[in-house]
Amino acid sequence: MSSGQNSGGLMSSAGLVRYFDSEGRNAIRINPKSVMAFGALFGVLVIMLNALTV
Amino acid sequence: MGWKEAAEPYLTRMPTVSRPEGHVPFKRKMAWTAFILVVYFFLTNVALWGLGQNATDLFGQFRSLLAGGQGSVLQLGIGPIVTASIVLQLLGGANLLGLDTDDPRDQAIYQGLQKLLVLVMICLTGLPMVFLGGFLPADTALASALGIGVFGVKWIIFAQIFVGGVLILYMDEVVSKWGVGSGIGLFIVAGVSQQLIIGLLYWTGAGTGSMGVLPFWINVVLGNIENVTASSLLFNSTVGLLPIITTLLIYAVVVYAESVRVEIPLSHARVKGARGRFPVKLIYASVLPMILVRALQANIQFLGRILRGWLGEAGMPNWLGVYTVSEQAGLQVAGGLFYYLAPIHSPSDWMWWVAGVGGAEPWQVLLRVAIDLTFMVIGGGIFAIFWVETADMGPEATAKQIQNSGMQIPGFRQNVGVIEKVMERYIPQVTVIGGALVGLLAVVANMMGTIGGVSGTGLLLTISITYKLYEEIAEEQLMEMHPMMRQMFGNE
């Protein structure tokens, strides 16, 4: 970072999946908390199913 | 009317994680990243429901690179995302998509297409994994208890890994939008670091093969280990001197190479004295394209394993692949086309004077090393070029960015075309050299062995992702210090 010029998008260390600022206006928006909650609940559900059938 | 108009209504409707409104404080960003990491580790430890005995890992030795956990709901890891990315890079690099990523409408289509491809890849890797070849066998007891048959249980298993694959995709999106860095980078770093730490410290009993680097060397010094030979001290693929030196050397080379750059001087067109430099780094395309080359090799190997599992031992022609089955290692390729296309994973794959190398002749081993090297060096160069083009880091895109920021190259006319010409002298060459160098490094690291047996590519990725993360965190902290900084960097 020599001059600040390479920040602000000049040298993007893009991940494998790219996300842009503009998204489809009619896209379904998911709250990030819902993603986390769903992940955690899904894990707990599978663990419980495992425990019930052993 | 092209495919864009036809697909737009569907692709733009793909669910997306909402963007934060306004500035997210650095601490909040770190918290999101940490939360996702916890959920990720939790899910890699959740065993699939309905999984029977004798499951083997389809990913085999590619596991550390593709993250996730064998037999867990995150069975697929980032595999589908990486494979989808390969397809997108190839399509985008060859300019077959016809999408202009500066146009907001095309951006939305691109993002939708990206998600759709990942979903397709989840099915393409998940379905054969469950239904062909018995990599994830169904629990027969559960099948009879539920009365839905083995086929029904297989669908239940597929449903779980499908949900796991989708979760990885959305977790990546949460980290990208709300956290620091990218989720995929985070998952790779998490997996590889875990393996490195285990490789350093693990301890399951006495003997060379059952302890990590630190316990091993302490015991060697104390004289507790019998039958120590010079060859085992030097060449042992996880605790010997060679893997320790290789790991440190790769670390040093990557950190050094991150700072090697060609700097193109810039000056402001209006403000005299305002100067800057545009750095074209040696590893310009970052190490990420490397994972694409490795994933291509991994996909070739999956194909072999699936064919072998599907056709059985008798049905698989010998010229295509000869597989050995063992208790600990599972399915191993030992001959035929798929053997030569398999990358070298560790010293025991090629050091025929130390290890058995599965009974292969030296010339066979050398041929395999040569194919792996060619694949990685040439593949590294090609994918680096594609990466630079699709990530808008190519001459044309950078010239536009420099022009828009009001800078020019001193001594040249202030014109996009002129800047592009100058950039064309450096960016393609540096990209190819960097890509090929990283490919070479990855193969050498695998051949020499690394601590904990992490793959060379995994190690390279981890170091360079961590370095980028460090830069990003430094930048974030700078912006936290003063709101003015945020305006300067252009992120409100």
Coordinates of C-alpha atoms in Angstrom, one line a residue, chain A:
Chain A
M1 CA 0.0 0.0 0.0
S2 CA 2.4 2.6 -1.1
S3 CA 0.2 5.5 -2.0
G4 CA -3.4 4.7 -1.2
Q5 CA -4.0 4.6 -5.0
N6 CA -4.2 0.8 -5.0
S7 CA -7.0 0.7 -2.5
G8 CA -10.5 1.8 -3.3
G9 CA -11.0 -1.0 -5.8
L10 CA -7.9 -0.5 -8.0
M11 CA -6.3 -3.8 -6.9
S12 CA -9.2 -5.9 -5.8
S13 CA -8.3 -9.1 -4.0
A14 CA -11.5 -10.6 -5.3
G15 CA -12.7 -13.9 -3.8
L16 CA -13.8 -16.7 -6.0
V17 CA -17.4 -15.5 -5.9
R18 CA -17.8 -11.9 -7.0
Y19 CA -20.4 -9.6 -5.5
F20 CA -21.3 -6.3 -7.1
D21 CA -23.0 -3.3 -5.6
S22 CA -26.0 -3.5 -7.8
E23 CA -28.2 -6.5 -7.4
G24 CA -31.4 -7.5 -9.1
R25 CA -34.2 -5.3 -7.8
N26 CA -36.6 -8.2 -7.4
A27 CA -34.1 -10.5 -5.7
I28 CA -35.1 -12.1 -2.5
R29 CA -33.1 -10.5 0.3
I30 CA -31.9 -12.7 3.1
N31 CA -30.8 -11.3 6.4
P32 CA -27.3 -12.5 7.4
K33 CA -28.6 -13.5 10.8
S34 CA -31.1 -15.8 9.1
V35 CA -28.2 -17.6 7.3
M36 CA -26.4 -18.1 10.6
A37 CA -29.5 -19.2 12.4
F38 CA -30.4 -21.6 9.6
G39 CA -26.9 -23.1 9.6
A40 CA -26.9 -23.6 13.4
L41 CA -30.4 -25.0 13.5
F42 CA -29.7 -27.3 10.6
G43 CA -26.6 -28.7 12.4
V44 CA -28.6 -29.2 15.6
L45 CA -31.4 -30.9 13.7
V46 CA -29.0 -33.4 12.0
I47 CA -27.3 -34.1 15.4
M48 CA -30.6 -34.7 17.0
L49 CA -31.7 -37.1 14.2
N50 CA -28.4 -38.9 14.6
A51 CA -28.9 -39.2 18.4
L52 CA -32.5 -40.4 18.0
T53 CA -31.8 -43.2 15.6
V54 CA -28.7 -44.8 17.2

